CSV table of C-alpha atoms and ligand atoms in Angstrom, one decimal:
chain,number,residue,atom,x,y,z
A,1,MET,CA,86.5,239.2,79.4
A,2,ASP,CA,88.8,237.0,77.3
A,3,PHE,CA,87.2,234.1,75.3
A,4,ASN,CA,90.5,232.7,74.1
A,5,LEU,CA,92.6,229.9,75.6
A,6,SER,CA,95.8,231.0,77.3
A,7,GLU,CA,99.2,230.2,75.6
A,8,GLU,CA,99.7,227.4,78.1
A,9,GLN,CA,96.3,225.9,77.3
A,10,ILE,CA,97.0,226.1,73.6
A,11,ILE,CA,100.3,224.2,74.0
A,12,PHE,CA,98.5,221.6,76.1
A,13,LYS,CA,95.6,221.3,73.6
A,14,ASP,CA,98.1,220.8,70.7
A,15,SER,CA,100.1,218.2,72.6
A,16,VAL,CA,97.0,216.2,73.4
A,17,ARG,CA,95.7,216.4,69.8
A,18,ASN,CA,99.1,215.4,68.6
A,19,LEU,CA,99.2,212.3,70.9
A,20,ALA,CA,95.7,211.4,69.8
A,21,GLU,CA,96.5,211.7,66.1
A,22,ARG,CA,99.6,209.6,66.5
A,23,HIS,CA,98.2,206.8,68.6
A,24,LEU,CA,94.4,206.8,68.5
A,25,LYS,CA,93.3,207.8,65.0
A,26,GLU,CA,94.1,204.6,63.2
A,27,ASN,CA,91.8,202.3,65.2
A,28,ASN,CA,89.1,204.7,66.2
A,29,LEU,CA,86.3,202.8,64.4
A,30,LYS,CA,87.4,199.4,65.8
A,31,ARG,CA,87.6,200.9,69.3
A,32,ALA,CA,84.1,202.4,69.0
A,33,HIS,CA,82.7,198.9,68.2
A,34,ASP,CA,84.5,197.2,71.1
A,35,PRO,CA,82.2,196.9,74.2
A,36,ASN,CA,85.2,196.6,76.6
A,37,PHE,CA,86.9,199.5,78.4
A,38,PRO,CA,90.0,200.4,76.4
A,39,LYS,CA,92.6,199.6,79.0
A,40,ASP,CA,95.5,200.0,76.5
A,41,VAL,CA,94.4,203.6,76.1
A,42,ALA,CA,94.4,204.1,79.9
A,43,ARG,CA,98.0,203.0,80.0
A,44,LEU,CA,98.9,205.3,77.1
A,45,PHE,CA,97.3,208.2,78.9
A,46,ALA,CA,99.0,207.3,82.1
A,47,LYS,CA,102.4,207.4,80.4
A,48,ASN,CA,101.7,210.8,78.9
A,49,GLY,CA,100.3,212.6,81.9
A,50,LEU,CA,96.6,212.4,80.9
A,51,MET,CA,95.3,210.6,84.0
A,52,GLY,CA,94.2,212.5,87.0
A,53,ILE,CA,94.5,215.8,85.3
A,54,PRO,CA,92.7,217.9,88.0
A,55,ILE,CA,94.0,215.7,90.9
A,56,PRO,CA,96.8,217.3,93.1
A,57,GLU,CA,100.4,216.3,92.3
A,58,ASN,CA,101.0,215.1,95.8
A,59,ASP,CA,98.3,212.5,95.3
A,60,GLY,CA,99.9,211.4,92.0
A,61,GLY,CA,97.8,213.5,89.7
A,62,GLN,CA,98.8,216.3,87.3
A,63,GLY,CA,97.8,219.2,89.5
A,64,GLY,CA,95.8,220.8,86.7
A,65,LYS,CA,92.4,222.5,86.6
A,66,LEU,CA,89.0,221.1,85.5
A,67,MET,CA,89.4,223.2,82.4
A,68,ASP,CA,92.6,221.4,81.5
A,69,ALA,CA,90.7,218.1,81.7
A,70,VAL,CA,88.0,219.6,79.5
A,71,ILE,CA,90.6,220.5,76.9
A,72,ALA,CA,92.0,217.0,77.0
A,73,ILE,CA,88.6,215.2,76.7
A,74,GLU,CA,87.7,217.4,73.7
A,75,GLN,CA,90.9,216.9,71.9
A,76,VAL,CA,90.8,213.1,72.3
A,77,ALA,CA,87.1,212.9,71.4
A,78,LEU,CA,87.8,214.9,68.2
A,79,VAL,CA,90.1,212.1,67.0
A,80,CYS,CA,88.8,209.0,68.7
A,81,PRO,CA,85.4,209.4,70.4
A,82,ARG,CA,85.6,206.1,72.4
A,83,SER,CA,89.0,207.0,73.9
A,84,ALA,CA,87.5,210.1,75.4
A,85,ASP,CA,85.7,207.8,77.8
A,86,VAL,CA,89.2,207.1,79.3
A,87,ILE,CA,89.8,210.8,80.0
A,88,GLN,CA,86.3,210.7,81.6
A,89,SER,CA,87.3,207.7,83.7
A,90,GLY,CA,90.7,209.2,84.7
A,91,SER,CA,89.7,212.8,85.4
A,92,PHE,CA,85.9,213.3,85.8
A,93,GLY,CA,84.1,210.1,86.9
A,94,PRO,CA,84.0,208.3,90.2
A,95,LEU,CA,87.8,208.5,90.4
A,96,ARG,CA,87.5,212.3,90.8
A,97,THR,CA,85.0,212.0,93.7
A,98,PHE,CA,87.1,209.2,95.2
A,99,ALA,CA,90.3,211.3,95.1
A,100,GLU,CA,88.6,214.2,96.7
A,101,TYR,CA,87.3,212.3,99.8
A,102,ALA,CA,89.6,209.3,100.1
A,103,SER,CA,91.6,208.7,103.3
A,104,SER,CA,95.4,208.3,102.9
A,105,PHE,CA,95.0,204.6,103.4
A,106,GLN,CA,92.5,204.5,100.5
A,107,LYS,CA,94.7,206.7,98.3
A,108,GLU,CA,97.6,204.4,98.9
A,109,LYS,CA,95.7,201.3,98.2
A,110,TYR,CA,93.9,202.4,95.1
A,111,LEU,CA,94.8,205.8,93.7
A,112,THR,CA,98.3,205.0,92.2
A,113,LYS,CA,96.9,201.9,90.4
A,114,LEU,CA,94.0,203.9,89.1
A,115,LEU,CA,96.2,206.7,87.8
A,116,ASN,CA,98.6,204.2,86.2
A,117,GLY,CA,95.7,202.7,84.3
A,118,GLU,CA,96.2,199.4,86.0
A,119,ILE,CA,92.7,199.2,87.5
A,120,VAL,CA,89.3,200.7,86.7
A,121,ILE,CA,86.7,202.3,89.1
A,122,ALA,CA,83.0,202.3,88.4
A,123,LEU,CA,80.1,204.1,90.0
A,124,GLY,CA,77.2,202.1,91.6
A,125,MET,CA,74.5,204.8,92.2
A,126,THR,CA,71.4,203.9,90.2
A,127,GLU,CA,69.1,201.1,91.5
A,128,PRO,CA,66.1,199.4,89.9
A,129,ASN,CA,63.7,201.7,91.9
A,130,ALA,CA,66.0,204.7,92.3
A,131,GLY,CA,66.9,206.4,89.0
A,132,SER,CA,66.2,210.1,88.8
A,133,ALA,CA,65.0,209.8,92.4
A,134,VAL,CA,68.4,208.7,93.5
A,135,THR,CA,67.8,209.5,97.2
A,136,ASP,CA,65.2,206.6,97.1
A,137,LEU,CA,68.1,204.2,97.1
A,138,THR,CA,67.7,201.2,99.4
A,139,THR,CA,71.1,199.5,99.3
A,140,LYS,CA,71.7,199.2,103.0
A,141,ALA,CA,74.8,199.4,105.2
A,142,THR,CA,74.3,197.9,108.6
A,143,PRO,CA,77.0,198.2,111.3
A,144,ASP,CA,78.9,195.0,112.0
A,145,GLY,CA,81.9,195.3,114.4
A,146,ASP,CA,84.2,198.0,113.1
A,147,GLY,CA,82.7,197.9,109.6
A,148,PHE,CA,79.4,197.4,107.8
A,149,ARG,CA,77.4,194.7,106.0
A,150,VAL,CA,76.0,195.9,102.7
A,151,SER,CA,73.0,194.4,100.9
A,152,GLY,CA,71.1,195.5,97.9
A,153,SER,CA,71.7,195.9,94.1
A,154,LYS,CA,72.6,198.5,91.4
A,155,ILE,CA,71.9,198.7,87.7
A,156,PHE,CA,73.4,200.6,84.8
A,157,THR,CA,76.9,200.7,86.2
A,158,SER,CA,79.1,201.8,83.3
A,159,ASN,CA,82.4,199.9,82.8
A,160,SER,CA,81.2,197.3,85.4
A,161,PRO,CA,82.4,194.3,83.3
A,162,ASP,CA,85.9,195.7,83.4
A,163,ALA,CA,86.0,197.5,86.8
A,164,ASP,CA,88.1,196.4,89.7
A,165,ILE,CA,86.6,198.7,92.4
A,166,PHE,CA,83.2,200.2,92.8
A,167,LEU,CA,82.2,203.5,94.5
A,168,VAL,CA,78.8,202.4,95.8
A,169,TYR,CA,76.2,204.8,97.2
A,170,VAL,CA,74.7,203.2,100.3
A,171,ARG,CA,72.1,204.0,103.0
A,172,TYR,CA,73.3,204.0,106.6
A,173,GLY,CA,70.0,205.4,107.9
A,174,GLU,CA,66.8,207.2,107.0
A,175,GLY,CA,66.5,210.3,104.7
A,176,ILE,CA,69.1,212.1,102.6
A,177,ASN,CA,71.4,212.4,105.6
A,178,GLY,CA,71.5,208.7,105.9
A,179,ILE,CA,73.3,208.3,102.5
A,180,GLY,CA,77.0,207.9,102.0
A,181,SER,CA,79.3,205.7,100.1
A,182,VAL,CA,81.7,202.7,100.3
A,183,LEU,CA,84.5,201.3,98.2
A,184,MET,CA,83.9,197.7,97.1
A,185,ASP,CA,86.5,195.4,95.6
A,186,ARG,CA,85.2,193.1,92.9
A,187,SER,CA,86.6,190.2,94.9
A,188,MET,CA,84.7,190.9,98.2
A,189,ALA,CA,82.7,187.9,99.4
A,190,GLY,CA,79.0,188.3,98.7
A,191,PHE,CA,79.5,190.7,95.8
A,192,SER,CA,78.5,189.4,92.4
A,193,LEU,CA,77.8,190.8,88.9
A,194,GLY,CA,74.9,189.7,86.6
A,195,LYS,CA,75.2,188.8,82.9
A,196,PRO,CA,76.3,191.8,80.8
A,197,SER,CA,73.6,193.8,79.0
A,198,LYS,CA,74.3,196.2,76.2
A,199,TYR,CA,73.4,199.9,76.0
A,200,THR,CA,72.5,201.4,72.6
A,201,ASN,CA,76.0,202.8,72.4
A,202,GLY,CA,77.4,199.2,72.4
A,203,GLU,CA,79.0,199.3,75.8
A,204,GLU,CA,78.2,196.7,78.4
A,205,TRP,CA,76.9,197.0,81.9
A,206,CYS,CA,76.1,194.4,84.6
A,207,ALA,CA,73.8,194.5,87.5
A,208,LEU,CA,75.6,194.5,90.8
A,209,TYR,CA,74.4,192.3,93.6
A,210,PHE,CA,75.5,192.8,97.3
A,211,ASP,CA,74.6,189.9,99.6
A,212,ASN,CA,75.7,190.9,103.1
A,213,VAL,CA,79.1,192.1,101.8
A,214,TYR,CA,81.5,192.9,104.6
A,215,ILE,CA,83.0,196.4,104.2
A,216,PRO,CA,85.9,197.1,106.6
A,217,LYS,CA,85.9,200.6,108.1
A,218,GLU,CA,89.0,201.4,105.9
A,219,ASN,CA,86.7,201.1,102.8
A,220,ILE,CA,84.1,203.6,103.9
A,221,LEU,CA,84.5,206.7,101.6
A,222,LEU,CA,81.8,208.9,103.1
A,223,GLY,CA,79.7,208.1,106.2
A,224,PRO,CA,76.1,209.3,106.9
A,225,GLY,CA,75.7,212.9,105.6
A,226,GLY,CA,78.0,212.2,102.6
A,227,PHE,CA,75.3,212.6,99.9
A,228,LYS,CA,75.9,216.3,99.2
A,229,LYS,CA,79.6,215.8,98.9
A,230,GLN,CA,79.0,212.9,96.5
A,231,ILE,CA,76.7,215.0,94.3
A,232,ALA,CA,79.2,217.8,94.3
A,233,GLY,CA,81.8,215.3,92.9
A,234,PHE,CA,79.1,214.1,90.5
A,235,ASN,CA,78.9,217.6,89.0
A,236,ALA,CA,82.5,217.1,87.8
A,237,GLU,CA,81.3,213.8,86.2
A,238,ARG,CA,78.5,215.8,84.5
A,239,ILE,CA,81.0,218.2,83.0
A,240,GLY,CA,82.9,215.3,81.4
A,241,ASN,CA,79.6,214.0,80.1
A,242,THR,CA,78.7,217.5,78.7
A,243,ALA,CA,82.1,217.9,77.1
A,244,ARG,CA,81.9,214.5,75.4
A,245,SER,CA,78.3,215.2,74.1
A,246,LEU,CA,79.5,218.4,72.4
A,247,ALA,CA,82.8,216.9,71.2
A,248,VAL,CA,81.3,213.8,69.6
A,249,GLY,CA,78.8,216.2,67.9
A,250,GLU,CA,81.8,218.2,66.6
A,251,PHE,CA,83.5,215.0,65.5
A,252,ALA,CA,80.4,214.0,63.4
A,253,TYR,CA,80.2,217.6,62.1
A,254,ASN,CA,83.8,217.4,60.9
A,255,LEU,CA,83.2,214.2,59.0
A,256,ALA,CA,80.0,215.5,57.5
A,257,ARG,CA,81.7,218.8,56.5
A,258,GLU,CA,84.4,216.8,54.6
A,259,HIS,CA,81.7,214.7,53.0
A,260,ALA,CA,79.7,217.8,51.9
A,261,LEU,CA,82.8,219.2,50.3
A,262,THR,CA,83.6,216.1,48.3
A,263,ARG,CA,80.4,214.2,47.6
A,264,GLU,CA,78.9,215.2,44.3
A,265,GLN,CA,75.2,214.8,43.3
A,266,PHE,CA,73.5,216.5,40.3
A,267,GLY,CA,77.0,217.3,39.0
A,268,ARG,CA,78.1,219.5,42.0
A,269,PRO,CA,79.4,219.1,45.6
A,270,ILE,CA,76.5,218.8,47.9
A,271,CYS,CA,77.9,221.8,50.0
A,272,GLU,CA,76.6,224.0,47.1
A,273,PHE,CA,73.0,223.2,48.0
A,274,GLN,CA,71.6,225.8,50.4
A,275,GLY,CA,69.6,223.1,52.2
A,276,ILE,CA,72.9,221.6,53.2
A,277,GLN,CA,74.6,224.9,54.0
A,278,TRP,CA,72.0,225.9,56.5
A,279,LYS,CA,72.4,222.6,58.4
A,280,PHE,CA,76.0,223.5,58.8
A,281,ALA,CA,75.3,227.0,60.0
A,282,ASP,CA,72.9,225.6,62.6
A,283,MET,CA,75.4,223.0,63.7
A,284,LYS,CA,78.1,225.6,64.0
A,285,ILE,CA,75.9,227.9,66.1
A,286,GLN,CA,75.2,225.0,68.5
A,287,ILE,CA,78.9,224.0,68.8
A,288,ASP,CA,80.0,227.5,69.6
A,289,ALA,CA,77.1,228.2,72.0
A,290,GLY,CA,77.6,224.9,73.8
A,291,ARG,CA,81.3,225.5,74.1
A,292,LEU,CA,80.8,228.8,75.8
A,293,LEU,CA,78.4,227.3,78.4
A,294,LEU,CA,80.7,224.3,79.0
A,295,TYR,CA,83.8,226.5,79.4
A,296,ARG,CA,82.0,228.9,81.8
A,297,ALA,CA,81.1,226.0,84.1
A,298,ALA,CA,84.6,224.5,83.9
A,299,ILE,CA,86.5,227.7,84.3
A,300,ASN,CA,84.4,228.9,87.2
A,301,ALA,CA,85.1,225.7,89.0
A,302,ASP,CA,88.9,226.4,88.9
A,303,LYS,CA,90.4,223.6,91.0
A,304,GLY,CA,87.2,222.6,92.8
A,305,PHE,CA,83.9,221.2,91.7
A,306,PRO,CA,81.7,223.1,89.3
A,307,SER,CA,78.5,224.8,90.4
A,308,SER,CA,75.3,222.8,90.0
A,309,LYS,CA,73.6,225.8,88.3
A,310,GLU,CA,76.2,226.3,85.6
A,311,THR,CA,76.7,222.5,85.2
A,312,SER,CA,72.9,221.9,84.7
A,313,ILE,CA,72.7,224.7,82.0
A,314,ALA,CA,75.7,223.4,80.1
A,315,LYS,CA,74.7,219.8,80.4
A,316,ALA,CA,71.1,220.3,79.3
A,317,PHE,CA,72.2,222.4,76.3
A,318,CYS,CA,75.2,220.3,75.2
A,319,ASN,CA,73.4,217.0,75.6
A,320,LYS,CA,70.7,218.2,73.1
A,321,ALA,CA,73.1,220.0,70.9
A,322,GLY,CA,75.5,217.1,70.6
A,323,PHE,CA,72.7,214.7,69.7
A,324,ASP,CA,71.1,217.1,67.2
A,325,ILE,CA,74.4,217.7,65.5
A,326,CYS,CA,75.1,214.0,65.2
A,327,ASN,CA,71.6,213.5,63.7
A,328,GLU,CA,72.1,216.3,61.1
A,329,ALA,CA,75.6,215.1,60.3
A,330,MET,CA,74.1,211.6,59.6
A,331,GLN,CA,71.5,213.2,57.3
A,332,VAL,CA,74.2,215.0,55.4
A,333,MET,CA,76.1,211.8,54.9
A,334,GLY,CA,73.1,209.9,53.7
A,335,GLY,CA,73.4,206.1,53.6
A,336,MET,CA,77.0,206.3,54.5
A,337,GLY,CA,76.2,208.2,57.7
A,338,TYR,CA,73.7,205.5,58.7
A,339,SER,CA,76.2,202.8,58.1
A,340,GLN,CA,78.7,201.2,60.6
A,341,GLU,CA,81.5,202.0,58.2
A,342,SER,CA,81.3,205.6,59.5
A,343,LEU,CA,81.7,206.8,63.1
A,344,VAL,CA,78.8,209.2,62.7
A,345,GLU,CA,76.3,206.5,63.5
A,346,TYR,CA,78.4,205.6,66.6
A,347,CYS,CA,78.4,209.3,67.7
A,348,PHE,CA,74.7,209.4,67.2
A,349,ARG,CA,74.1,206.4,69.4
A,350,LYS,CA,76.7,207.5,71.9
A,351,SER,CA,75.3,211.1,72.3
A,352,ARG,CA,71.8,209.8,72.8
A,353,GLY,CA,72.8,208.1,76.1
A,354,TRP,CA,74.0,211.3,77.7
A,355,GLN,CA,70.5,212.8,77.5
A,356,ILE,CA,69.6,210.1,80.1
A,357,ALA,CA,72.8,209.5,82.0
A,358,GLY,CA,74.3,211.6,84.7
A,359,GLY,CA,71.0,213.3,85.6
A,360,SER,CA,68.6,213.3,82.6
A,361,MET,CA,68.0,216.5,80.7
A,362,GLU,CA,64.6,216.8,82.4
A,363,MET,CA,66.3,216.7,85.8
A,364,MET,CA,68.8,219.4,84.7
A,365,LYS,CA,65.9,221.6,83.7
A,366,ASN,CA,64.2,221.0,87.0
A,367,ARG,CA,67.4,222.3,88.7
A,368,ILE,CA,67.5,225.3,86.3
A,369,ALA,CA,63.8,226.2,87.0
A,370,GLU,CA,64.6,226.3,90.7
A,371,ASP,CA,67.2,229.0,90.0
A,372,VAL,CA,64.8,230.9,87.7
A,373,PHE,CA,62.1,231.0,90.4
A,374,GLU,CA,64.5,231.1,93.4
A,375,ARG,CA,62.6,228.4,95.2
A,376,ARG,CA,62.7,224.7,95.6
A,377,PHE,CA,60.1,222.5,93.8
A,378,SER,CA,59.7,219.1,95.4
A,379,GLN,CA,59.2,216.4,92.8
A,380,ARG,CA,57.4,214.3,95.4
A,381,PRO,CA,53.6,214.1,95.7
A,382,PRO,CA,52.2,216.5,98.2
A,383,LYS,CA,51.7,215.1,101.7
A,384,ILE,CA,48.1,214.9,102.7
B,401,LIG,C1,74.7,205.5,79.0
B,401,LIG,C2,74.4,205.4,80.5
B,401,LIG,C3,75.4,205.3,81.4
B,401,LIG,C4,75.0,205.2,82.8
B,401,LIG,N1,76.0,205.0,83.7
B,401,LIG,C5,75.7,204.9,85.0
B,401,LIG,C6,76.7,204.6,86.0
B,401,LIG,O1,77.9,204.5,85.6
B,401,LIG,N2,76.4,204.5,87.3
B,401,LIG,C7,75.1,204.6,87.7
B,401,LIG,O2,74.8,204.5,88.9
B,401,LIG,N3,74.1,204.9,86.8
B,401,LIG,C8,74.4,205.0,85.5
B,401,LIG,N4,73.4,205.3,84.5
B,401,LIG,C9,72.0,205.4,85.0
B,401,LIG,C10,71.5,206.8,84.9
B,401,LIG,O3,72.0,207.6,86.0
B,401,LIG,C11,70.0,206.7,85.0
B,401,LIG,O4,69.5,206.1,83.8
B,401,LIG,C12,69.3,208.1,85.1
B,401,LIG,O5,69.6,208.7,86.4
B,401,LIG,C13,67.8,208.0,84.9
B,401,LIG,O6,67.2,207.1,85.7
B,401,LIG,P1,66.2,206.0,85.1
B,401,LIG,O7,66.9,205.4,83.9
B,401,LIG,O8,65.8,205.1,86.2
B,401,LIG,O9,65.0,206.8,84.5
B,401,LIG,P2,63.8,207.3,85.4
B,401,LIG,O10,64.3,208.1,86.6
B,401,LIG,O11,62.8,206.3,85.6
B,401,LIG,O12,63.2,208.4,84.4
B,401,LIG,C14,62.4,208.1,83.3
B,401,LIG,C15,62.0,209.3,82.6
B,401,LIG,O13,61.2,210.2,83.4
B,401,LIG,C16,61.9,211.5,83.5
B,401,LIG,N5,61.7,212.0,84.9
B,401,LIG,C17,61.9,211.3,86.1
B,401,LIG,N6,61.7,212.2,87.1
B,401,LIG,C18,61.3,213.4,86.5
B,401,LIG,C19,60.9,214.6,87.1
B,401,LIG,N7,60.9,214.8,88.4
B,401,LIG,N8,60.6,215.6,86.2
B,401,LIG,C20,60.7,215.5,84.9
B,401,LIG,N9,61.0,214.3,84.3
B,401,LIG,C21,61.3,213.2,85.1
B,401,LIG,C22,63.4,211.2,83.2
B,401,LIG,O14,64.0,212.4,82.8
B,401,LIG,C23,63.3,210.1,82.1
B,401,LIG,O15,63.0,210.7,80.9
B,401,LIG,C24,73.7,205.3,83.2
B,401,LIG,C25,72.7,205.5,82.2
B,401,LIG,C26,73.0,205.5,80.9
B,401,LIG,C27,71.9,205.7,79.9
């Protein structure tokens, strides 16, 4: 067993870091406080082969592995935490699921533009009454001629104020097997967005409203029975979420380390206090342990989607570790850590969200428990 990156991976890692240092470091604070999706960063990444990292070359991607995308998202996050969302969007998020299942027509229509950073895709999965219980979704697709009419609504769609197309989970019929997904253009008649709301991390999301939106058959991504495939794709999204949790934690840790080396109180650098040293020891243990779990899930996925078991373990651990590290880094930096002059408070707010998004930590633990006991535990009330 080899715990080191290969020579090729080290070269890739250094090149991404270099690009991030040259182009993204300078405005990292400003970018973190901008609620809009950084489209300029998407174009920069497109020019430098950092969009569609695990997507096959004949589809316009880079033909890499999930692990390459993890390396990229980490290296970007360690320089500019907000820009790591663009690697998420280009290699892990709905784009990844879309690229896996899209027809040639759909790829031709949308994929090139997505990979060039010209347009943005968002995921409409969560509904007001279907959060963790996502299979309770009620957004309905009713047959109409060759296509479908979609009615319903979604909430918490990240990047929705800036997105051009939406991968929308819909219900064609009853039960889990009735679920699939469609691609909705922002301009489609009957599709509207609500007023932007803000997450704690400062990003905006809008409610999506579908009033009898006509979806031509060309825009159906997955028909009835597509739910399992969608969730398999969503496990890749979870890896991006896991990687960013840990990386923004490490970003905060690095800032706090520098602070502890230079900030003096009582006539000595604060890193000389044992109370501070032990915080760093604990943070470092979490970073290293989290990285092993993250890399295991990513490497075992090779070119496909990661297993839900390894993804759940990595996500549950790194979501907590990332947030705890940001919290401790803030403590080490005192008032400056709590202030918006420092990116530590941004990382703290940002990492908090991933404990909820993408399948909450509790839902990840439910999945892990099923593996532990080798049986399924229904979360629904018993039928009488
Ligand atoms: C930053 C952020 C970005 C997001 N981006 C998107 C996006 O792009 N697209 C999208 O569709 N959605 C998105 N979401 C929504 C996200 O997927 C949901 O918030 C999440 O699935 C939880 O659903 P909920 O908020 O309705 O909470 P609920 O499901 O109502 O859960 C409330 C609490 O109860 C717990 N809980 C629920 N069921 C169980 C159970 N069986 N066992 C133990 N505990 C349980 C949960 O863990 C949680 O703590 C985003 C959310 C956030 C915070």
